Amino acid sequence: MDIIVTLLTNSILLLLVAHFTDGFEIKDWTSAIIGAVVLAILNATIARVFIFFSIPFIALTLGLFIFVINAIILKIMASFVAGVKIRDFNAALIASLLMALFTAIANIIF
């Protein structure tokens, strides 16, 4: 049950981020839900490997490089999900920042 609530929350957050970010578009709810599932799978697998190999950059930038990794993961997610489009890396980076902000707010509320 917790997984379903988390996926629905992440799909709502993806729609919010797409609304506030130029160059980041999500076609409909199903694309947002599929995007949340793909994003969860990518965060559980590929993101861990990226973080492990970029520990020196993360330490050098005091953790800000995590946003770059999240932007790369968002771009990969957009390439897998048909209804999600991210125009360029700047849009992905802004979406990564907003996703972190909205997730922090959602965690405080819930």
PDB file of C-alpha atoms in Angstrom:
ATOM      1  CA  MET A   1       0.000   0.000   0.000  1.00  0.00           C
ATOM      2  CA  ASP A   2       2.856   2.390   0.791  1.00  0.00           C
ATOM      3  CA  ILE A   3       4.377   1.779  -2.637  1.00  0.00           C
ATOM      4  CA  ILE A   4       1.136   2.742  -4.385  1.00  0.00           C
ATOM      5  CA  VAL A   5       0.807   5.944  -2.329  1.00  0.00           C
ATOM      6  CA  THR A   6       4.441   6.827  -3.040  1.00  0.00           C
ATOM      7  CA  LEU A   7       4.037   6.227  -6.777  1.00  0.00           C
ATOM      8  CA  LEU A   8       0.838   8.301  -6.919  1.00  0.00           C
ATOM      9  CA  THR A   9       2.504  11.096  -4.935  1.00  0.00           C
ATOM     10  CA  ASN A  10       5.517  11.038  -7.259  1.00  0.00           C
ATOM     11  CA  SER A  11       3.283  11.111 -10.330  1.00  0.00           C
ATOM     12  CA  ILE A  12       1.452  14.160  -8.938  1.00  0.00           C
ATOM     13  CA  LEU A  13       4.808  15.789  -8.200  1.00  0.00           C
ATOM     14  CA  LEU A  14       5.987  15.038 -11.739  1.00  0.00           C
ATOM     15  CA  LEU A  15       2.868  16.757 -13.100  1.00  0.00           C
ATOM     16  CA  LEU A  16       3.505  19.754 -10.831  1.00  0.00           C
ATOM     17  CA  VAL A  17       7.128  19.989 -11.910  1.00  0.00           C
ATOM     18  CA  ALA A  18       6.092  19.752 -15.570  1.00  0.00           C
ATOM     19  CA  HIS A  19       3.614  22.571 -15.008  1.00  0.00           C
ATOM     20  CA  PHE A  20       6.266  24.894 -13.543  1.00  0.00           C
ATOM     21  CA  THR A  21       9.177  24.004 -15.858  1.00  0.00           C
ATOM     22  CA  ASP A  22       9.500  25.231 -19.422  1.00  0.00           C
ATOM     23  CA  GLY A  23      10.725  22.438 -21.664  1.00  0.00           C
ATOM     24  CA  PHE A  24       9.355  19.623 -19.479  1.00  0.00           C
ATOM     25  CA  GLU A  25       6.059  18.197 -20.694  1.00  0.00           C
ATOM     26  CA  ILE A  26       3.928  15.287 -19.539  1.00  0.00           C
ATOM     27  CA  LYS A  27       1.061  14.352 -21.828  1.00  0.00           C
ATOM     28  CA  ASP A  28      -1.419  12.815 -19.350  1.00  0.00           C
ATOM     29  CA  TRP A  29      -1.903  10.978 -16.057  1.00  0.00           C
ATOM     30  CA  THR A  30      -0.897   7.600 -17.417  1.00  0.00           C
ATOM     31  CA  SER A  31       2.395   9.015 -18.661  1.00  0.00           C
ATOM     32  CA  ALA A  32       2.972  10.538 -15.223  1.00  0.00           C
ATOM     33  CA  ILE A  33       2.273   7.235 -13.456  1.00  0.00           C
ATOM     34  CA  ILE A  34       4.471   5.267 -15.868  1.00  0.00           C
ATOM     35  CA  GLY A  35       7.133   7.964 -15.473  1.00  0.00           C
ATOM     36  CA  ALA A  36       6.985   7.637 -11.675  1.00  0.00           C
ATOM     37  CA  VAL A  37       7.411   3.849 -11.948  1.00  0.00           C
ATOM     38  CA  VAL A  38      10.343   4.167 -14.369  1.00  0.00           C
ATOM     39  CA  LEU A  39      11.878   6.895 -12.198  1.00  0.00           C
ATOM     40  CA  ALA A  40      11.634   4.654  -9.122  1.00  0.00           C
ATOM     41  CA  ILE A  41      13.325   1.790 -10.981  1.00  0.00           C
ATOM     42  CA  LEU A  42      16.072   4.067 -12.294  1.00  0.00           C
ATOM     43  CA  ASN A  43      16.644   5.601  -8.854  1.00  0.00           C
ATOM     44  CA  ALA A  44      16.931   2.142  -7.326  1.00  0.00           C
ATOM     45  CA  THR A  45      19.451   0.917  -9.892  1.00  0.00           C
ATOM     46  CA  ILE A  46      21.330   3.341 -12.128  1.00  0.00           C
ATOM     47  CA  ALA A  47      21.271   6.342  -9.791  1.00  0.00           C
ATOM     48  CA  ARG A  48      23.034   4.339  -7.064  1.00  0.00           C
ATOM     49  CA  VAL A  49      25.842   3.470  -9.485  1.00  0.00           C
ATOM     50  CA  PHE A  50      26.143   7.100 -10.648  1.00  0.00           C
ATOM     51  CA  ILE A  51      26.291   8.325  -7.050  1.00  0.00           C
ATOM     52  CA  PHE A  52      28.911   5.741  -6.098  1.00  0.00           C
ATOM     53  CA  PHE A  53      31.233   6.683  -8.954  1.00  0.00           C
ATOM     54  CA  SER A  54      30.761  10.426  -8.494  1.00  0.00           C
ATOM     55  CA  ILE A  55      31.409  10.603  -4.740  1.00  0.00           C
ATOM     56  CA  PRO A  56      34.472  12.877  -5.272  1.00  0.00           C
ATOM     57  CA  PHE A  57      32.384  15.353  -7.318  1.00  0.00           C
ATOM     58  CA  ILE A  58      29.596  15.236  -4.750  1.00  0.00           C
ATOM     59  CA  ALA A  59      32.090  15.983  -1.978  1.00  0.00           C
ATOM     60  CA  LEU A  60      33.714  18.779  -4.002  1.00  0.00           C
ATOM     61  CA  THR A  61      30.398  20.481  -4.718  1.00  0.00           C
ATOM     62  CA  LEU A  62      29.056  19.887  -1.196  1.00  0.00           C
ATOM     63  CA  GLY A  63      26.264  17.674  -2.506  1.00  0.00           C
ATOM     64  CA  LEU A  64      25.054  19.870  -5.360  1.00  0.00           C
ATOM     65  CA  PHE A  65      26.214  17.333  -7.959  1.00  0.00           C
ATOM     66  CA  ILE A  66      23.289  15.143  -6.835  1.00  0.00           C
ATOM     67  CA  PHE A  67      21.004  17.510  -8.754  1.00  0.00           C
ATOM     68  CA  VAL A  68      23.015  16.867 -11.919  1.00  0.00           C
ATOM     69  CA  ILE A  69      22.680  13.110 -11.380  1.00  0.00           C
ATOM     70  CA  ASN A  70      18.934  13.513 -10.841  1.00  0.00           C
ATOM     71  CA  ALA A  71      18.700  15.547 -14.052  1.00  0.00           C
ATOM     72  CA  ILE A  72      20.473  12.767 -15.955  1.00  0.00           C
ATOM     73  CA  ILE A  73      18.057  10.231 -14.460  1.00  0.00           C
ATOM     74  CA  LEU A  74      15.102  12.429 -15.509  1.00  0.00           C
ATOM     75  CA  LYS A  75      16.459  12.608 -19.070  1.00  0.00           C
ATOM     76  CA  ILE A  76      16.829   8.816 -19.142  1.00  0.00           C
ATOM     77  CA  MET A  77      13.266   8.447 -17.822  1.00  0.00           C
ATOM     78  CA  ALA A  78      11.983  10.784 -20.533  1.00  0.00           C
ATOM     79  CA  SER A  79      13.659   8.660 -23.190  1.00  0.00           C
ATOM     80  CA  PHE A  80      11.835   5.537 -21.929  1.00  0.00           C
ATOM     81  CA  VAL A  81       8.348   7.003 -21.401  1.00  0.00           C
ATOM     82  CA  ALA A  82       6.515   8.048 -24.559  1.00  0.00           C
ATOM     83  CA  GLY A  83       4.371  10.808 -23.038  1.00  0.00           C
ATOM     84  CA  VAL A  84       7.230  12.601 -21.263  1.00  0.00           C
ATOM     85  CA  LYS A  85       9.394  15.128 -23.105  1.00  0.00           C
ATOM     86  CA  ILE A  86      12.355  17.100 -21.738  1.00  0.00           C
ATOM     87  CA  ARG A  87      13.691  19.624 -24.219  1.00  0.00           C
ATOM     88  CA  ASP A  88      17.267  20.078 -22.931  1.00  0.00           C
ATOM     89  CA  PHE A  89      19.536  19.537 -19.968  1.00  0.00           C
ATOM     90  CA  ASN A  90      18.714  22.921 -18.431  1.00  0.00           C
ATOM     91  CA  ALA A  91      15.051  21.957 -18.242  1.00  0.00           C
ATOM     92  CA  ALA A  92      16.043  18.645 -16.664  1.00  0.00           C
ATOM     93  CA  LEU A  93      18.241  20.424 -14.108  1.00  0.00           C
ATOM     94  CA  ILE A  94      15.469  22.865 -13.163  1.00  0.00           C
ATOM     95  CA  ALA A  95      13.032  19.958 -12.961  1.00  0.00           C
ATOM     96  CA  SER A  96      15.489  18.125 -10.705  1.00  0.00           C
ATOM     97  CA  LEU A  97      15.676  21.099  -8.349  1.00  0.00           C
ATOM     98  CA  LEU A  98      11.901  21.513  -8.280  1.00  0.00           C
ATOM     99  CA  MET A  99      11.359  17.782  -7.790  1.00  0.00           C
ATOM    100  CA  ALA A 100      13.654  17.843  -4.748  1.00  0.00           C
ATOM    101  CA  LEU A 101      11.865  20.911  -3.362  1.00  0.00           C
ATOM    102  CA  PHE A 102       8.360  19.512  -3.900  1.00  0.00           C
ATOM    103  CA  THR A 103       9.367  16.116  -2.501  1.00  0.00           C
ATOM    104  CA  ALA A 104      10.741  17.782   0.633  1.00  0.00           C
ATOM    105  CA  ILE A 105       7.496  19.733   1.051  1.00  0.00           C
ATOM    106  CA  ALA A 106       5.403  16.585   0.495  1.00  0.00           C
ATOM    107  CA  ASN A 107       7.487  14.718   3.084  1.00  0.00           C
ATOM    108  CA  ILE A 108       6.866  17.486   5.618  1.00  0.00           C
ATOM    109  CA  ILE A 109       3.122  17.475   4.952  1.00  0.00           C
ATOM    110  CA  PHE A 110       2.672  13.709   4.932  1.00  0.00           C
TER     111      PHE A 110
END
